Tab-separated table of C-alpha atoms and ligand atoms in Angstrom:
chain	number	residue	atom	x	y	z
F	1	MET	CA	-86.142	158.191	-29.323
F	2	ASP	CA	-89.708	158.716	-28.113
F	3	LYS	CA	-91.160	160.929	-25.416
F	4	PHE	CA	-94.573	161.083	-23.816
F	5	VAL	CA	-96.407	164.412	-23.883
F	6	ILE	CA	-98.992	164.533	-21.114
F	7	GLN	CA	-101.627	167.147	-20.248
F	8	GLY	CA	-102.505	166.735	-16.568
F	9	GLY	CA	-105.895	167.071	-14.923
F	10	ASN	CA	-107.977	164.202	-16.304
F	11	ARG	CA	-109.725	161.710	-14.041
F	12	LEU	CA	-109.109	158.116	-15.218
F	13	VAL	CA	-112.260	156.040	-15.643
F	14	GLY	CA	-112.744	152.733	-17.417
F	15	ARG	CA	-111.355	149.254	-17.726
F	16	VAL	CA	-107.849	147.877	-18.363
F	17	LYS	CA	-106.868	144.316	-19.278
F	18	ILE	CA	-103.606	143.536	-17.475
F	19	SER	CA	-100.774	141.816	-19.380
F	20	GLY	CA	-98.807	138.747	-18.413
F	21	ALA	CA	-95.988	139.336	-15.950
F	22	LYS	CA	-92.750	140.630	-17.470
F	23	ASN	CA	-90.736	139.066	-14.637
F	24	GLY	CA	-92.759	135.881	-15.030
F	25	SER	CA	-91.886	135.515	-18.713
F	26	LEU	CA	-88.239	136.415	-18.089
F	27	ALA	CA	-88.016	133.363	-15.817
F	28	LEU	CA	-90.062	130.937	-17.949
F	29	MET	CA	-88.148	131.651	-21.166
F	30	PRO	CA	-84.658	130.540	-19.995
F	31	ALA	CA	-86.238	127.494	-18.325
F	32	THR	CA	-87.003	126.184	-21.839
F	33	LEU	CA	-83.228	125.714	-22.268
F	34	LEU	CA	-83.427	122.825	-19.782
F	35	ALA	CA	-85.213	120.490	-22.222
F	36	PRO	CA	-84.994	120.414	-26.034
F	37	GLY	CA	-88.270	120.799	-27.897
F	38	THR	CA	-91.103	123.206	-28.582
F	39	TYR	CA	-92.978	125.321	-26.050
F	40	HIS	CA	-96.036	127.602	-26.179
F	41	LEU	CA	-95.967	130.294	-23.475
F	42	LYS	CA	-99.352	132.033	-23.455
F	43	ASN	CA	-100.232	135.468	-22.045
F	44	THR	CA	-96.667	136.627	-22.718
F	45	PRO	CA	-96.414	140.428	-22.551
F	46	ASN	CA	-95.323	141.943	-25.862
F	47	LEU	CA	-92.648	144.334	-24.596
F	48	ARG	CA	-88.981	145.192	-24.923
F	49	ASP	CA	-87.553	142.922	-22.229
F	50	VAL	CA	-89.242	139.879	-23.800
F	51	TRP	CA	-87.837	140.896	-27.198
F	52	THR	CA	-84.374	141.221	-25.591
F	53	MET	CA	-84.607	137.773	-23.996
F	54	SER	CA	-85.839	136.329	-27.312
F	55	ARG	CA	-82.835	137.794	-29.132
F	56	LEU	CA	-80.479	136.372	-26.511
F	57	MET	CA	-82.051	132.910	-26.732
F	58	ASN	CA	-82.000	133.018	-30.528
F	59	SER	CA	-78.253	133.798	-30.321
F	60	LEU	CA	-77.901	130.529	-28.370
F	61	GLY	CA	-79.616	128.623	-31.187
F	62	ALA	CA	-83.168	128.652	-29.879
F	63	PHE	CA	-86.053	129.858	-32.035
F	64	CYS	CA	-88.353	132.352	-30.334
F	65	GLU	CA	-91.398	133.796	-32.080
F	66	LEU	CA	-93.864	136.147	-30.384
F	67	ASN	CA	-97.235	136.521	-32.119
F	68	GLY	CA	-99.193	139.052	-30.091
F	69	ASN	CA	-99.095	137.495	-26.631
F	70	GLU	CA	-98.410	133.938	-27.793
F	71	LEU	CA	-94.722	133.029	-27.498
F	72	PHE	CA	-93.462	129.964	-29.342
F	73	ILE	CA	-89.996	128.676	-28.445
F	74	ASP	CA	-88.009	125.817	-29.966
F	75	THR	CA	-84.868	124.821	-28.059
F	76	THR	CA	-84.126	121.665	-30.036
F	77	ASN	CA	-80.834	122.956	-31.399
F	78	ILE	CA	-78.876	124.952	-28.837
F	79	THR	CA	-75.556	125.653	-30.513
F	80	SER	CA	-73.990	128.315	-28.299
F	81	PHE	CA	-73.567	128.576	-24.546
F	82	GLU	CA	-72.400	132.154	-24.393
F	83	ALA	CA	-74.509	135.179	-23.424
F	84	PRO	CA	-72.587	138.152	-24.774
F	85	TYR	CA	-72.245	141.526	-23.083
F	86	GLU	CA	-74.391	143.213	-25.771
F	87	HIS	CA	-77.437	141.335	-24.469
F	88	VAL	CA	-76.703	141.199	-20.751
F	89	LYS	CA	-75.869	144.916	-20.486
F	90	LYS	CA	-79.404	145.698	-21.738
F	91	MET	CA	-81.145	143.481	-19.266
F	92	ARG	CA	-79.898	141.930	-16.032
F	93	ALA	CA	-82.421	139.089	-16.367
F	94	SER	CA	-80.227	137.715	-19.199
F	95	PHE	CA	-78.168	136.277	-16.332
F	96	TYR	CA	-80.972	133.748	-15.873
F	97	VAL	CA	-79.548	131.644	-18.715
F	98	LEU	CA	-76.502	130.729	-16.614
F	99	GLY	CA	-78.177	128.076	-14.468
F	100	PRO	CA	-80.023	126.251	-17.260
F	101	LEU	CA	-77.002	126.233	-19.608
F	102	VAL	CA	-74.469	124.881	-17.113
F	103	SER	CA	-76.977	122.369	-15.755
F	104	ARG	CA	-78.112	121.017	-19.128
F	105	TYR	CA	-74.915	121.435	-21.192
F	106	GLY	CA	-72.133	121.524	-18.568
F	107	TYR	CA	-70.818	124.878	-19.764
F	108	ALA	CA	-71.921	128.500	-19.805
F	109	LYS	CA	-70.163	131.783	-20.420
F	110	VAL	CA	-72.367	134.714	-19.408
F	111	SER	CA	-71.406	138.354	-19.272
F	112	MET	CA	-71.596	139.974	-15.882
F	113	PRO	CA	-74.582	142.296	-15.598
F	114	GLY	CA	-73.836	145.949	-14.770
F	115	GLY	CA	-71.469	146.406	-11.852
F	116	CYS	CA	-69.185	143.638	-10.640
F	117	ALA	CA	-70.049	140.333	-9.029
F	118	TRP	CA	-69.940	141.842	-5.622
F	119	GLY	CA	-70.872	145.443	-6.370
F	120	PRO	CA	-74.228	147.211	-6.820
F	121	ARG	CA	-76.850	144.638	-7.845
F	122	PRO	CA	-74.325	141.821	-7.281
F	123	VAL	CA	-74.652	138.232	-8.461
F	124	ASP	CA	-72.596	136.638	-5.682
F	125	LEU	CA	-75.514	134.456	-4.555
F	126	HIS	CA	-75.984	133.088	-8.087
F	127	LEU	CA	-72.288	132.152	-8.209
F	128	LYS	CA	-71.927	130.810	-4.661
F	129	GLY	CA	-75.047	128.712	-5.154
F	130	LEU	CA	-73.842	127.176	-8.408
F	131	GLU	CA	-70.454	126.459	-6.797
F	132	LYS	CA	-72.300	124.692	-3.958
F	133	LEU	CA	-73.935	122.528	-6.655
F	134	GLY	CA	-70.474	121.624	-7.929
F	135	ALA	CA	-69.992	124.107	-10.767
F	136	GLU	CA	-66.482	125.426	-11.369
F	137	ILE	CA	-66.894	129.189	-11.579
F	138	SER	CA	-64.294	131.620	-12.950
F	139	LEU	CA	-64.447	135.304	-13.869
F	140	GLU	CA	-62.780	136.105	-17.186
F	141	SER	CA	-62.730	139.643	-18.659
F	142	GLY	CA	-66.178	140.549	-17.401
F	143	TYR	CA	-67.640	137.128	-18.064
F	144	VAL	CA	-68.703	134.369	-15.691
F	145	VAL	CA	-67.550	130.948	-16.958
F	146	ALA	CA	-69.337	127.998	-15.334
F	147	LYS	CA	-68.352	124.371	-15.943
F	148	ALA	CA	-69.646	121.078	-14.549
F	149	GLU	CA	-69.649	117.447	-15.656
F	150	ARG	CA	-72.997	117.256	-13.929
F	151	LEU	CA	-74.237	119.399	-11.045
F	152	ILE	CA	-74.608	117.608	-7.737
F	153	GLY	CA	-77.559	118.294	-5.437
F	154	ASN	CA	-76.651	120.141	-2.229
F	155	ARG	CA	-77.934	122.535	0.412
F	156	PHE	CA	-77.701	126.296	-0.137
F	157	HIS	CA	-78.852	129.134	2.113
F	158	PHE	CA	-79.420	132.558	0.559
F	159	ASP	CA	-77.854	135.280	2.733
F	160	VAL	CA	-80.541	137.616	1.386
F	161	SER	CA	-83.731	136.695	-0.422
F	162	SER	CA	-82.945	136.996	-4.136
F	163	VAL	CA	-85.492	136.477	-6.940
F	164	GLY	CA	-82.890	136.002	-9.661
F	165	ALA	CA	-80.548	133.765	-7.679
F	166	THR	CA	-83.474	131.610	-6.537
F	167	GLY	CA	-84.614	131.272	-10.155
F	168	ASN	CA	-81.163	130.386	-11.436
F	169	LEU	CA	-80.537	127.770	-8.738
F	170	LEU	CA	-84.020	126.286	-8.987
F	171	MET	CA	-83.485	125.682	-12.699
F	172	ALA	CA	-79.929	124.377	-12.183
F	173	ALA	CA	-80.908	122.002	-9.344
F	174	SER	CA	-83.734	120.486	-11.404
F	175	LEU	CA	-81.212	118.528	-13.525
F	176	ALA	CA	-78.573	117.990	-10.813
F	177	LYS	CA	-77.743	114.492	-9.560
F	178	GLY	CA	-79.347	114.131	-6.167
F	179	THR	CA	-81.425	116.371	-3.951
F	180	SER	CA	-80.963	120.084	-3.258
F	181	LEU	CA	-82.418	122.157	-0.438
F	182	LEU	CA	-82.623	125.919	-1.029
F	183	THR	CA	-83.383	127.897	2.134
F	184	ASN	CA	-84.331	131.565	2.500
F	185	ALA	CA	-85.404	131.274	-1.152
F	186	ALA	CA	-87.512	134.026	-2.748
F	187	THR	CA	-91.280	133.446	-2.703
F	188	GLU	CA	-92.303	136.069	-5.284
F	189	PRO	CA	-95.201	134.782	-7.453
F	190	GLU	CA	-92.898	134.700	-10.488
F	191	ILE	CA	-90.650	132.187	-8.685
F	192	THR	CA	-93.634	130.089	-7.610
F	193	ALA	CA	-94.825	130.140	-11.234
F	194	LEU	CA	-91.353	129.100	-12.441
F	195	ALA	CA	-91.334	126.171	-9.996
F	196	ARG	CA	-94.786	125.074	-11.204
F	197	PHE	CA	-93.604	125.283	-14.820
F	198	LEU	CA	-90.528	123.164	-14.018
F	199	VAL	CA	-92.796	120.560	-12.382
F	200	LYS	CA	-94.888	120.517	-15.576
F	201	MET	CA	-91.582	119.826	-17.381
F	202	GLY	CA	-90.962	116.838	-15.089
F	203	ALA	CA	-88.983	118.414	-12.259
F	204	LYS	CA	-89.509	117.204	-8.694
F	205	ILE	CA	-89.887	120.205	-6.374
F	206	ASP	CA	-91.366	120.376	-2.879
F	207	GLY	CA	-92.104	123.489	-0.822
F	208	ILE	CA	-93.303	125.528	-3.796
F	209	GLY	CA	-94.433	128.953	-2.580
F	210	THR	CA	-92.313	128.731	0.579
F	211	PRO	CA	-88.732	129.860	1.353
F	212	GLN	CA	-87.691	126.184	1.625
F	213	LEU	CA	-87.440	124.536	-1.774
F	214	GLU	CA	-86.455	120.879	-1.992
F	215	ILE	CA	-85.533	119.729	-5.490
F	216	GLU	CA	-84.882	116.092	-6.356
F	217	GLY	CA	-82.781	116.290	-9.516
F	218	VAL	CA	-83.867	114.224	-12.524
F	219	ASP	CA	-81.865	112.993	-15.513
F	220	SER	CA	-83.966	114.847	-18.058
F	221	LEU	CA	-86.932	117.160	-18.448
F	222	HIS	CA	-89.455	117.591	-21.270
F	223	PRO	CA	-91.159	120.616	-22.872
F	224	ALA	CA	-94.445	121.949	-21.532
F	225	ASP	CA	-96.847	124.777	-22.322
F	226	GLU	CA	-97.694	127.465	-19.777
F	227	ILE	CA	-99.879	130.520	-19.217
F	228	THR	CA	-97.864	133.406	-17.782
F	229	ILE	CA	-99.283	134.809	-14.540
F	230	PRO	CA	-100.647	138.373	-14.594
F	231	ASP	CA	-98.274	141.273	-13.993
F	232	ARG	CA	-98.727	142.396	-10.381
F	233	ILE	CA	-96.512	145.464	-10.843
F	234	GLU	CA	-98.426	146.666	-13.898
F	235	THR	CA	-101.624	146.068	-11.894
F	236	ALA	CA	-100.298	148.176	-9.008
F	237	THR	CA	-99.313	150.949	-11.430
F	238	TYR	CA	-102.846	151.247	-12.855
F	239	LEU	CA	-104.395	151.066	-9.380
F	240	ILE	CA	-102.228	154.025	-8.402
F	241	ALA	CA	-103.191	155.822	-11.626
F	242	ALA	CA	-106.823	155.584	-10.519
F	243	ALA	CA	-105.956	156.689	-6.986
F	244	ILE	CA	-103.834	159.680	-7.995
F	245	THR	CA	-106.449	161.078	-10.418
F	246	GLY	CA	-109.462	160.425	-8.164
F	247	GLY	CA	-110.698	157.988	-10.780
F	248	LYS	CA	-112.544	154.701	-11.059
F	249	LEU	CA	-111.029	151.668	-12.826
F	250	GLU	CA	-111.765	148.004	-13.284
F	251	LEU	CA	-108.656	145.878	-13.917
F	252	GLU	CA	-109.191	142.508	-15.599
F	253	ASN	CA	-107.015	139.446	-16.180
F	254	THR	CA	-105.089	140.108	-12.971
F	255	ASN	CA	-104.547	138.320	-9.671
F	256	PRO	CA	-105.404	140.442	-6.611
F	257	TYR	CA	-103.849	137.860	-4.300
F	258	HIS	CA	-100.387	138.719	-5.710
F	259	LEU	CA	-100.486	142.301	-4.456
F	260	THR	CA	-102.289	142.225	-1.112
F	261	ALA	CA	-99.773	144.638	0.462
F	262	VAL	CA	-100.407	147.271	-2.229
F	263	ILE	CA	-104.189	146.866	-1.983
F	264	ALA	CA	-104.046	147.222	1.815
F	265	LYS	CA	-102.032	150.456	1.541
F	266	LEU	CA	-104.376	151.884	-1.119
F	267	GLU	CA	-107.346	151.191	1.177
F	268	GLU	CA	-105.462	152.875	4.027
F	269	ALA	CA	-105.011	155.884	1.713
F	270	GLY	CA	-108.793	156.030	1.264
F	271	CYS	CA	-109.467	154.015	-1.906
F	272	ASP	CA	-112.557	151.818	-2.222
F	273	ILE	CA	-111.387	148.481	-3.611
F	274	ASP	CA	-113.272	145.307	-4.509
F	275	VAL	CA	-111.511	142.131	-5.600
F	276	ASN	CA	-112.595	138.807	-7.018
F	277	ALA	CA	-110.801	135.950	-8.765
F	278	ASP	CA	-109.202	137.875	-11.641
F	279	LYS	CA	-110.534	141.422	-11.260
F	280	ILE	CA	-109.873	144.437	-9.103
F	281	SER	CA	-112.197	147.454	-8.977
F	282	ILE	CA	-110.927	150.693	-7.481
F	283	GLU	CA	-112.565	154.073	-6.883
F	284	MET	CA	-110.990	157.119	-5.292
F	285	ASN	CA	-113.065	160.074	-4.170
F	286	GLY	CA	-111.061	163.160	-3.287
F	287	LYS	CA	-107.386	163.177	-2.323
F	288	PRO	CA	-105.433	160.195	-0.910
F	289	LYS	CA	-104.366	160.254	2.728
F	290	PRO	CA	-100.587	160.290	3.461
F	291	VAL	CA	-99.522	156.675	4.099
F	292	ASP	CA	-95.979	155.431	4.801
F	293	ILE	CA	-94.712	152.310	3.049
F	294	THR	CA	-91.618	150.120	3.431
F	295	ALA	CA	-90.622	148.106	0.388
F	296	THR	CA	-89.464	144.620	1.297
F	297	ILE	CA	-89.521	141.040	0.002
F	298	TYR	CA	-92.746	139.298	-0.972
F	299	PRO	CA	-95.459	139.310	0.276
F	300	GLY	CA	-94.442	142.760	1.545
F	301	PHE	CA	-94.843	145.991	-0.419
F	302	PRO	CA	-92.825	145.507	-3.662
F	303	THR	CA	-89.755	147.638	-4.337
F	304	ASP	CA	-90.996	147.828	-7.951
F	305	VAL	CA	-93.984	149.885	-6.722
F	306	GLN	CA	-92.223	152.296	-4.333
F	307	SER	CA	-91.552	154.978	-6.949
F	308	GLN	CA	-95.172	154.870	-8.115
F	309	TRP	CA	-96.292	155.180	-4.476
F	310	THR	CA	-94.054	158.219	-4.077
F	311	ALA	CA	-95.921	159.859	-6.968
F	312	LEU	CA	-99.243	159.070	-5.307
F	313	MET	CA	-98.113	160.638	-2.037
F	314	LEU	CA	-97.498	163.930	-3.871
F	315	ALA	CA	-101.295	164.221	-4.041
F	316	ALA	CA	-101.799	163.477	-0.334
F	317	GLU	CA	-102.201	166.371	2.107
F	318	GLY	CA	-99.412	165.768	4.643
F	319	THR	CA	-96.109	164.012	5.201
F	320	SER	CA	-95.342	160.439	4.177
F	321	LYS	CA	-92.230	158.262	4.220
F	322	ILE	CA	-91.313	155.763	1.519
F	323	THR	CA	-88.517	153.356	2.508
F	324	ASP	CA	-86.826	150.757	0.305
F	325	THR	CA	-85.047	147.925	2.126
F	326	ILE	CA	-84.217	146.093	-1.118
F	327	TYR	CA	-82.554	148.853	-3.165
F	328	PRO	CA	-81.521	151.648	-0.769
F	329	ASP	CA	-80.636	153.988	-3.650
F	330	ARG	CA	-83.690	153.466	-5.857
F	331	PHE	CA	-84.692	157.144	-5.787
F	332	LYS	CA	-83.572	158.511	-9.169
F	333	HIS	CA	-87.176	159.543	-9.830
F	334	VAL	CA	-87.077	162.033	-6.918
F	335	PRO	CA	-85.060	164.836	-8.614
F	336	GLU	CA	-87.401	164.556	-11.609
F	337	LEU	CA	-90.498	164.767	-9.398
F	338	ILE	CA	-88.970	167.866	-7.784
F	339	ARG	CA	-88.797	169.423	-11.279
F	340	LEU	CA	-92.600	169.099	-11.328
F	341	GLY	CA	-92.785	171.096	-8.086
F	342	ALA	CA	-92.788	168.223	-5.598
F	343	ASN	CA	-91.310	168.574	-2.112
F	344	VAL	CA	-89.419	165.304	-1.546
F	345	GLU	CA	-86.226	164.741	0.402
F	346	VAL	CA	-84.172	161.534	0.265
F	347	VAL	CA	-82.725	160.576	3.649
F	348	ASP	CA	-80.723	157.310	3.667
F	349	ASN	CA	-83.022	154.685	2.083
F	350	SER	CA	-86.190	156.735	2.442
F	351	ALA	CA	-88.005	159.466	0.548
F	352	ILE	CA	-89.846	161.944	2.756
F	353	VAL	CA	-92.755	163.514	0.873
F	354	GLN	CA	-94.468	166.763	1.868
F	355	GLY	CA	-97.568	166.173	-0.220
F	356	GLY	CA	-100.455	168.384	-1.301
F	357	ARG	CA	-98.411	170.931	-3.283
F	358	LYS	CA	-99.548	171.967	-6.742
F	359	LEU	CA	-97.517	170.285	-9.478
F	360	SER	CA	-96.698	172.055	-12.728
F	361	GLY	CA	-95.763	170.429	-16.007
F	362	ALA	CA	-92.081	170.248	-17.009
F	363	THR	CA	-89.678	168.159	-19.073
F	364	VAL	CA	-88.478	165.155	-17.044
F	365	MET	CA	-86.405	162.073	-17.790
F	366	ALA	CA	-87.073	158.414	-17.056
F	367	SER	CA	-84.049	156.620	-15.563
F	368	ASP	CA	-85.563	153.123	-15.268
F	369	LEU	CA	-88.921	151.561	-15.996
F	370	ARG	CA	-90.543	152.048	-12.588
F	371	ALA	CA	-89.129	155.557	-12.150
F	372	GLY	CA	-90.510	156.343	-15.612
F	373	ALA	CA	-93.921	155.054	-14.608
F	374	SER	CA	-93.864	157.265	-11.511
F	375	LEU	CA	-93.141	160.347	-13.640
F	376	VAL	CA	-96.114	159.552	-15.880
F	377	LEU	CA	-98.342	159.152	-12.819
F	378	ALA	CA	-97.240	162.514	-11.426
F	379	ALA	CA	-97.729	164.142	-14.852
F	380	LEU	CA	-101.352	162.984	-14.808
F	381	ILE	CA	-102.042	165.489	-11.983
F	382	ALA	CA	-99.528	168.217	-12.920
F	383	GLU	CA	-101.010	171.433	-14.283
F	384	GLY	CA	-100.188	171.945	-17.951
F	385	THR	CA	-97.880	169.917	-20.162
F	386	THR	CA	-95.247	167.411	-19.013
F	387	GLU	CA	-92.799	165.744	-21.361
F	388	VAL	CA	-91.295	162.442	-20.201
F	389	LEU	CA	-88.079	161.573	-22.066
F	390	ARG	CA	-86.453	158.147	-22.554
F	391	VAL	CA	-89.727	156.265	-22.597
F	392	TYR	CA	-87.805	153.246	-23.902
F	393	HIS	CA	-87.279	152.488	-20.212
F	394	ILE	CA	-91.048	152.350	-19.735
F	395	ASP	CA	-91.516	150.248	-22.861
F	396	ARG	CA	-89.364	147.566	-21.205
F	397	GLY	CA	-92.107	146.695	-18.731
F	398	TYR	CA	-95.425	148.215	-19.817
F	399	GLU	CA	-97.257	146.911	-22.889
F	400	ASN	CA	-99.118	149.620	-24.867
F	401	PHE	CA	-98.760	151.982	-21.913
F	402	GLU	CA	-99.959	155.190	-23.560
F	403	GLN	CA	-102.755	153.448	-25.479
F	404	ARG	CA	-104.119	151.920	-22.292
F	405	LEU	CA	-103.913	155.239	-20.471
F	406	GLN	CA	-105.606	157.022	-23.414
F	407	SER	CA	-108.394	154.430	-23.353
F	408	ILE	CA	-109.273	155.384	-19.761
F	409	GLY	CA	-109.144	159.133	-20.301
F	410	ALA	CA	-105.534	160.254	-19.977
F	411	ASN	CA	-104.333	163.008	-22.290
F	412	ILE	CA	-101.037	161.355	-23.309
F	413	LYS	CA	-99.332	160.857	-26.640
F	414	ARG	CA	-96.077	159.364	-27.855
F	415	VAL	CA	-93.931	161.762	-29.891
F	416	LYS	CA	-90.659	161.193	-31.716
F	417	THR	CA	-87.854	163.373	-30.398
F	418	ASP	CA	-84.160	164.022	-31.003
F	419	LEU	CA	-83.800	164.781	-27.308
F	420	VAL	CA	-82.178	161.786	-25.582
A	501	EPZ	C1	-85.861	140.934	-9.612
A	501	EPZ	O1	-84.561	141.428	-9.839
A	501	EPZ	C2	-86.773	141.724	-10.532
A	501	EPZ	N1	-86.371	141.492	-11.923
A	501	EPZ	C3	-86.694	143.206	-10.203
A	501	EPZ	O2	-87.659	143.848	-11.014
A	501	EPZ	C4	-87.067	143.416	-8.743
A	501	EPZ	O3	-86.895	144.780	-8.422
A	501	EPZ	C5	-86.171	142.546	-7.844
A	501	EPZ	O4	-86.273	141.166	-8.254
A	501	EPZ	C6	-86.586	142.630	-6.381
A	501	EPZ	O5	-87.909	142.212	-6.231
A	501	EPZ	C7	-86.759	140.373	-12.535
A	501	EPZ	O6	-87.449	139.543	-11.979
A	501	EPZ	C8	-86.318	140.210	-13.967
A	501	EPZ	P1	-82.902	140.249	-6.459
A	501	EPZ	P2	-83.278	140.613	-9.244
A	501	EPZ	O7	-81.831	139.284	-6.839
A	501	EPZ	O8	-83.535	139.160	-9.307
A	501	EPZ	C9	-79.371	141.432	-3.571
A	501	EPZ	C10	-88.478	145.447	-12.500
A	501	EPZ	O9	-88.745	146.613	-12.212
A	501	EPZ	N2	-78.602	140.371	-4.253
A	501	EPZ	O10	-84.153	139.721	-5.835
A	501	EPZ	O11	-82.070	141.145	-9.903
A	501	EPZ	C11	-79.618	142.624	-4.475
A	501	EPZ	O12	-78.512	143.512	-4.423
A	501	EPZ	C12	-87.218	144.807	-11.985
A	501	EPZ	O13	-89.227	144.681	-13.164
A	501	EPZ	C13	-77.354	140.027	-3.744
A	501	EPZ	O14	-76.894	140.583	-2.749
A	501	EPZ	O15	-83.310	141.096	-7.736
A	501	EPZ	C14	-80.858	143.240	-3.881
A	501	EPZ	O16	-80.516	144.086	-2.798
A	501	EPZ	C15	-86.270	145.850	-11.442
A	501	EPZ	N3	-76.643	139.046	-4.377
A	501	EPZ	C16	-81.618	142.026	-3.338
A	501	EPZ	O17	-80.676	140.949	-3.290
A	501	EPZ	C17	-77.125	138.379	-5.468
A	501	EPZ	O18	-76.438	137.477	-5.991
A	501	EPZ	C18	-82.786	141.602	-4.217
A	501	EPZ	O19	-82.261	141.376	-5.524
A	501	EPZ	C19	-78.400	138.750	-5.961
A	501	EPZ	C20	-79.123	139.742	-5.335
């Protein structure tokens, strides 16, 4: 296991090249199951979740090879239609193979992700949607089994906006017989990018970028190459790293228009920000102001940035409230921040921060990738040494995290440890 050892107090200054979007790649990769052939997915982030998805797809008979940030996939010979628990338990996004497999091959057996179909982080919308398209769905010993001669286009309304369910149904409907209309669909940039990729593959989709997606099913699709969009969550994380340390950063190879809510809140907190096509410059003089945020669906403030924002608010003189309407219990980072000396109280689906207190280094533990990122951000301003354990969580979604932070002045190193 690895840990990060961080000495707080350094101001971050310099330039960071942002990677391709983890959640973009995790949608594009399973889409290649819809048409046999070879694909070149450029700007793919070289990180754990992509390796996990590659292993899962290779177990289905695909051939995935990642050279740096160039991902080559060959789906000519898919020989298995089962996504075993060993893969899905590591990464919920493995569930994305369900739609493509049942739509292209008429059969899929995919392990349930953590929790049950209707429990925490449910998949009921994925299943109800596929049933609406004519799939026969059964639950067998922790697995979802989906069967269909051929899916039939239909209407489906998402009770709640779901990125994963929208992705699964978009892919499934692309090869269905007839037209489908998905309403209250997710509009996150990664879904828009998936839709555009499917169109490149020959799919017929209207309403791309809106919550109303109309898909006219086709009999077959063909391979296509794609450039993965920049990672908006990684971008937000480095912007907050600049803000929390009173630093000055230039982020390249990003898309500022994918995180307008975060940029607006950072400006409200006192940051100077300039944007142009693929760059964002940020400078923070002094301490941030306390600013409340409410995490909601796109284009609102992303739930994947609320823990990082909580870290930032530790540096702000005053009280701030961080609410998550997507995952009401996504506050496992709070007890760890308190170990650093923070004053944060969780009330229902909000964290109330009394900012401006001095933070002191301690040993803390990452519980998921965004919580881990928030602990690193807080460690950057904690006095003394902080050790962040279980950095494998962070490695899931941040490429070369410590190297990039070192390159802009952070005192951080990766150390092997027996502590888990
Ligand atoms: C995606 O997860 C992202 N993962 C998550 O990013 C992100 O936090 C989440 O969207 C919300 O933006 C990937 O893209 C791989 P959802 P997903 O389905 O698709 C409820 C990260 O940090 N829901 O949009 O699993 C669900 O309980 C990860 O990179 C149902 O009720 O999220 C939640 O409250 C963490 N039934 C809400 O919808 C369903 O069938 C949003 O979930 C599905 C979801």
